[in-house]
Coordinates of C-alpha atoms and ligand atoms in Angstrom, one line a residue:
M295 CA -34.1 7.0 9.3
T296 CA -30.5 6.2 9.7
S297 CA -28.7 5.1 6.6
K298 CA -27.0 1.8 6.5
P299 CA -23.2 1.8 6.6
A300 CA -21.6 1.1 3.1
P301 CA -20.7 -2.7 2.9
Y302 CA -17.0 -3.3 3.5
V303 CA -14.7 -3.6 0.5
G304 CA -11.2 -4.3 1.2
R305 CA -8.3 -5.2 -1.2
F306 CA -4.7 -6.6 -1.3
A307 CA -2.7 -4.8 -3.8
P308 CA 0.8 -6.4 -4.3
S309 CA 3.3 -5.2 -6.8
P310 CA 4.7 -8.1 -8.9
S311 CA 8.2 -7.1 -8.1
G312 CA 9.0 -10.4 -6.3
P313 CA 7.4 -13.3 -4.4
L314 CA 5.0 -12.9 -1.4
H315 CA 7.2 -12.3 1.5
F316 CA 6.3 -12.5 5.2
G317 CA 5.7 -8.8 5.4
S318 CA 3.2 -8.7 2.5
L319 CA 1.6 -12.0 3.9
L320 CA 0.9 -9.9 7.2
A321 CA -0.9 -7.1 5.2
A322 CA -2.9 -9.7 3.3
V323 CA -4.0 -11.6 6.6
V324 CA -5.1 -8.2 8.2
S325 CA -7.1 -7.0 5.1
Y326 CA -8.6 -10.5 4.6
A327 CA -9.6 -10.9 8.3
R328 CA -11.2 -7.5 8.3
A329 CA -13.1 -8.1 5.1
R330 CA -14.3 -11.5 6.3
A331 CA -15.1 -10.6 9.9
G332 CA -17.1 -7.6 8.6
N333 CA -19.0 -9.9 6.0
G334 CA -17.5 -7.8 3.2
Q335 CA -15.6 -8.3 0.0
W336 CA -12.0 -8.8 -0.4
L337 CA -10.4 -7.9 -3.9
V338 CA -6.9 -8.7 -5.2
R339 CA -5.3 -6.1 -7.4
I340 CA -1.8 -6.8 -9.0
E341 CA 0.0 -3.4 -9.3
D342 CA 1.8 -3.8 -12.4
I343 CA 2.5 -0.3 -13.6
D344 CA 6.1 0.0 -13.0
P345 CA 7.7 -2.6 -15.5
P346 CA 11.3 -1.6 -14.7
R347 CA 10.8 -2.9 -11.0
E348 CA 8.8 -6.1 -11.8
Q349 CA 9.9 -9.7 -12.1
P350 CA 8.4 -11.7 -14.9
G351 CA 5.9 -14.2 -13.6
A352 CA 5.8 -12.7 -10.1
D353 CA 2.1 -12.1 -10.4
K354 CA 1.6 -15.9 -10.6
V355 CA 3.8 -16.6 -7.9
I356 CA 2.0 -14.3 -5.6
L357 CA -1.4 -15.7 -6.6
N358 CA -0.3 -19.3 -6.2
A359 CA 0.8 -18.4 -2.6
L360 CA -2.4 -16.7 -1.7
E361 CA -4.2 -19.6 -2.9
A362 CA -1.9 -22.2 -1.0
Y363 CA -2.5 -20.1 2.2
G364 CA -6.2 -20.2 1.8
F365 CA -7.2 -16.7 0.7
E366 CA -10.4 -16.7 -1.3
W367 CA -10.8 -13.4 -3.4
D368 CA -14.0 -12.0 -4.6
G369 CA -14.4 -11.5 -8.4
P370 CA -11.5 -12.0 -10.9
V371 CA -8.0 -10.7 -10.0
S372 CA -7.5 -7.2 -11.6
Y373 CA -4.3 -5.9 -13.0
Q374 CA -3.6 -2.1 -12.6
S375 CA -2.3 -2.0 -16.2
Q376 CA -5.9 -2.8 -17.3
F377 CA -6.8 0.9 -16.1
A378 CA -4.2 2.8 -18.0
E379 CA -6.6 4.7 -20.0
R380 CA -8.5 5.8 -17.0
H381 CA -5.2 6.9 -15.5
A382 CA -4.2 8.9 -18.5
A383 CA -7.7 10.6 -18.6
L384 CA -7.4 11.7 -15.0
V385 CA -3.9 13.1 -15.6
Q386 CA -5.3 15.0 -18.6
S387 CA -8.1 16.5 -16.6
L388 CA -5.8 17.5 -13.8
L389 CA -3.7 19.2 -16.5
E390 CA -6.6 21.0 -18.1
S391 CA -8.1 22.2 -14.8
G392 CA -4.6 23.6 -13.8
A393 CA -4.4 21.3 -10.6
A394 CA -1.4 19.8 -12.3
Y395 CA 1.5 21.1 -14.4
P396 CA 4.3 19.9 -16.6
C397 CA 7.7 19.8 -15.0
S398 CA 11.1 19.5 -16.7
C399 CA 13.3 19.4 -13.7
S400 CA 15.9 16.7 -13.7
R401 CA 17.2 14.9 -10.8
R402 CA 20.4 17.2 -11.1
D403 CA 18.1 20.4 -11.2
L404 CA 16.7 19.2 -7.8
A405 CA 20.0 18.2 -6.1
D406 CA 20.1 21.3 -4.0
A407 CA 16.4 21.2 -3.0
R408 CA 15.7 21.3 0.7
R409 CA 15.2 17.9 2.2
G410 CA 12.9 16.9 4.9
P411 CA 12.0 13.5 6.5
L412 CA 10.2 12.5 3.4
G413 CA 13.1 13.3 1.1
A414 CA 13.6 16.3 -1.3
I415 CA 10.9 18.9 -1.1
Y416 CA 10.0 20.0 -4.6
P417 CA 10.6 23.9 -4.6
G418 CA 7.9 24.7 -7.2
T419 CA 10.5 25.6 -10.0
C420 CA 8.1 24.7 -12.9
R421 CA 4.9 25.9 -11.4
E422 CA 4.7 28.9 -13.7
G423 CA 6.0 27.0 -16.8
C424 CA 9.0 24.8 -17.7
R425 CA 11.8 24.8 -20.2
S426 CA 11.6 21.5 -22.2
D427 CA 9.3 19.0 -23.6
E428 CA 10.7 16.1 -21.7
V429 CA 8.4 16.4 -18.7
A430 CA 6.8 14.8 -15.8
I431 CA 3.4 15.9 -14.4
R432 CA 3.2 17.3 -11.0
L433 CA 0.1 17.9 -8.8
R434 CA 0.0 21.3 -7.1
T435 CA -0.2 21.3 -3.3
D436 CA -1.0 23.7 -0.6
D437 CA 0.0 24.1 3.0
E438 CA -3.5 23.5 4.6
P439 CA -2.8 20.5 7.0
I440 CA -4.2 17.2 5.7
E441 CA -5.6 15.5 8.6
F442 CA -6.9 11.8 8.9
M443 CA -7.5 9.2 11.5
D444 CA -5.6 6.1 10.9
Q445 CA -7.6 3.1 12.2
L446 CA -4.6 1.9 13.9
Q447 CA -1.9 4.7 14.1
G448 CA -4.4 7.3 15.4
P449 CA -4.6 11.0 14.2
Q450 CA -2.2 12.0 11.4
S451 CA -1.4 15.5 9.9
Q452 CA 0.8 16.5 7.1
R453 CA 1.3 19.9 5.3
L454 CA 2.2 18.9 1.7
E455 CA 3.6 22.0 0.3
S456 CA 6.2 22.2 3.0
E457 CA 6.8 18.5 3.6
T458 CA 6.8 17.0 0.0
G459 CA 6.1 19.9 -2.3
D460 CA 4.1 19.4 -5.6
F461 CA 4.4 15.7 -6.3
I462 CA 4.7 13.6 -9.4
I463 CA 1.6 11.9 -10.8
K464 CA 3.2 11.0 -14.3
R465 CA 6.8 10.2 -14.5
R466 CA 9.2 11.6 -17.1
D467 CA 9.6 8.0 -18.5
G468 CA 5.8 8.2 -19.2
L469 CA 4.7 5.8 -16.5
I470 CA 1.9 6.7 -14.2
A471 CA 3.0 7.3 -10.6
Y472 CA 1.8 4.9 -7.9
H473 CA 0.0 7.8 -6.0
L474 CA -2.4 8.5 -8.9
A475 CA -3.1 4.9 -9.9
V476 CA -3.8 3.6 -6.3
V477 CA -6.1 6.5 -5.6
A478 CA -8.0 5.9 -9.0
D479 CA -8.3 2.2 -8.7
D480 CA -9.3 2.2 -4.9
F481 CA -12.1 4.7 -5.7
D482 CA -13.2 3.0 -8.9
Q483 CA -13.3 -0.5 -7.2
G484 CA -15.4 1.0 -4.4
I485 CA -12.6 0.2 -1.5
T486 CA -13.9 1.2 1.8
E487 CA -10.8 0.6 3.8
V488 CA -7.2 0.3 2.7
V489 CA -5.0 -1.9 4.8
R490 CA -1.2 -1.8 4.1
G491 CA 2.2 -1.4 5.6
I492 CA 3.1 1.5 7.9
D493 CA 5.9 2.5 5.4
L494 CA 3.0 3.9 3.2
L495 CA 1.5 6.0 6.1
D496 CA 3.4 9.1 4.9
S497 CA 2.1 8.7 1.3
T498 CA -1.6 8.7 2.5
P499 CA -1.9 12.6 2.9
R500 CA -0.9 12.8 -0.9
H501 CA -3.6 10.3 -1.7
I502 CA -6.3 12.2 0.3
H503 CA -5.1 15.5 -1.5
L504 CA -5.6 13.7 -4.9
Q505 CA -9.0 12.4 -3.8
R506 CA -10.1 15.8 -2.7
V507 CA -8.9 17.4 -6.0
L508 CA -10.5 14.7 -8.1
G509 CA -13.9 14.8 -6.1
F510 CA -13.4 11.2 -4.9
T511 CA -14.5 9.9 -1.4
T512 CA -11.7 8.9 1.1
P513 CA -11.7 5.3 2.3
D514 CA -10.6 4.4 5.8
Y515 CA -7.0 3.7 6.3
L516 CA -5.3 1.1 8.4
H517 CA -1.5 1.0 8.4
I518 CA 0.0 -2.1 9.9
P519 CA 3.6 -2.5 11.4
V520 CA 6.2 -3.8 9.1
V521 CA 8.8 -6.6 9.6
E522 CA 12.1 -5.2 10.3
N523 CA 15.6 -6.6 11.2
A524 CA 17.6 -5.4 14.1
E525 CA 19.1 -2.5 12.1
G526 CA 15.7 -1.2 11.3
Q527 CA 15.7 -2.4 7.7
K528 CA 12.2 -3.2 6.3
L529 CA 11.6 -6.6 4.9
S530 CA 10.9 -5.8 1.3
K531 CA 10.8 -7.2 -2.2
L532 CA 13.2 -4.6 -3.4
T533 CA 15.9 -5.6 -1.0
G534 CA 15.4 -9.4 -1.9
A535 CA 13.0 -10.6 0.7
R536 CA 12.6 -14.3 0.5
G537 CA 9.1 -15.6 -0.5
I538 CA 7.0 -17.5 2.2
P539 CA 7.5 -21.3 1.9
G540 CA 5.1 -23.3 -0.5
D541 CA 5.1 -26.2 2.1
E542 CA 4.7 -25.7 5.8
T543 CA 1.8 -23.3 5.1
S544 CA 0.0 -24.1 8.3
A545 CA 3.1 -23.3 10.5
T546 CA 3.8 -20.0 8.5
L547 CA 0.3 -18.9 8.6
V548 CA 0.2 -19.5 12.5
S549 CA 3.5 -17.5 12.7
A550 CA 1.8 -14.6 10.8
L551 CA -1.0 -14.7 13.4
D552 CA 1.4 -14.7 16.2
A553 CA 3.5 -11.6 14.6
L554 CA 0.0 -9.9 14.5
K555 CA -0.4 -10.6 18.2
Q556 CA -3.6 -12.8 17.7
H557 CA -2.0 -15.3 20.3
P558 CA -2.9 -18.5 18.4
P559 CA -2.7 -21.7 20.5
A560 CA 0.4 -23.7 20.0
D561 CA -1.3 -26.7 18.5
L562 CA -2.9 -24.7 15.7
A563 CA 0.3 -25.0 13.7
R564 CA -0.6 -28.6 13.0
A565 CA -4.2 -27.9 11.8
S566 CA -5.3 -27.6 8.4
I567 CA -5.3 -24.0 6.6
D568 CA -9.1 -24.1 6.7
E569 CA -9.2 -24.8 10.5
I570 CA -6.6 -22.0 11.0
W571 CA -8.7 -19.5 9.1
A572 CA -11.8 -20.5 11.0
W573 CA -10.0 -19.9 14.3
A574 CA -8.4 -16.7 13.0
L575 CA -11.8 -15.1 11.8
A576 CA -13.7 -16.3 15.0
N577 CA -11.0 -14.7 17.2
W578 CA -9.8 -11.7 15.2
R579 CA -8.8 -8.5 16.9
T580 CA -7.2 -5.5 15.3
D581 CA -6.8 -3.4 18.4
V582 CA -4.0 -5.7 19.7
L583 CA -1.8 -4.1 17.1
R584 CA -2.2 -0.6 18.3
D585 CA 1.2 -0.3 20.3
V586 CA 3.2 -2.4 18.0
K587 CA 5.6 -0.2 16.1
S588 CA 7.5 -3.0 14.2
I589 CA 7.7 -6.8 14.0
P590 CA 11.2 -8.2 14.6
A591 CA 12.4 -10.3 11.7
D592 CA 14.7 -12.5 13.8
Q593 CA 11.8 -14.1 15.6
Y594 CA 10.3 -15.5 12.4
P595 CA 12.7 -17.7 10.4
M596 CA 10.6 -17.2 7.2
A597 CA 11.1 -13.4 7.4
E598 CA 14.5 -13.4 5.7
H599 CA 16.3 -11.7 2.9
E600 CA 18.0 -13.8 0.2
N601 CA 21.2 -12.1 1.1
G602 CA 20.9 -12.9 4.8
L603 CA 20.0 -9.3 5.8
S604 CA 18.0 -10.4 8.8
Ligands
LIG713 N1 1.7 -2.2 -4.4 C1 2.1 -1.8 -3.1 C2 3.2 -2.9 -2.7 O1 3.2 -4.0 -3.0 C3 1.0 -1.6 -2.0 C4 0.2 -0.4 -2.2 C5 -1.0 -0.2 -1.3 O2 -1.3 -1.1 -0.7 O3 -1.5 0.8 -1.4 O4 3.9 -2.5 -1.9

């Protein structure tokens, strides 16, 4: 007897650090289309665990935009801050098993650390013990290559110890690091496929390492191209990307389908949001994105920064 494949559970996990911009809309469209085309579920999780980077009310702005663009999520919206106790318990268990350790290195202590394409590589200074109580918590890594097959970007491999070094799972300021929270919540929510921007492709081996250490299953990963201006700057909330318009939703959704190489017919921009989704789901193809490295912001007027970066 062959076992049935697990039902698809996808998610969209925006941080409330600004409005929903064109780049995030693309990630939402791809994950939604894959969930609906696969008769699966689609969850929305607001990743609100980094208050210094958040904008008050951005969660509501994002949810209103998703609604205006016709997204229908399954179940209530979750907030990552709801899972703080679970995150803290996981950090504690990693400390107790010796998989993680306290680290008192300051930014200045690490100023001379070797740098690689992924940034400073932690040299392991506190592996055998640290000097003060003001600490971050780091997860031990080794140099066995972590390999995975991205559903769009193909085979990937990273050696964590030499490419990133032991990495932070709880920050010195007491906040839980994104890497730990995302791994915990994706597992606890039964996510089977993570769709997100290619800017997070380099973080995925750290997530897989955490999953292995915690005994969690690894979901499929699909990293989509990001929207970039001519200088190669990514459209991002942190650099002031403009929110997608609240009017002209049909034209914007069709532009998103165009950016995602779905080749929507020209007159679809005049259809209703429901009609556009019906067309998009009936015609959805992910493989057309395989050779797309980035999406040029200057072709999409809604893909702009407030400061006119693109
Ligand atoms: N919260 C992240 C963001 O808004 C996305 C994280 C993820 O999809 O894993 O950029």
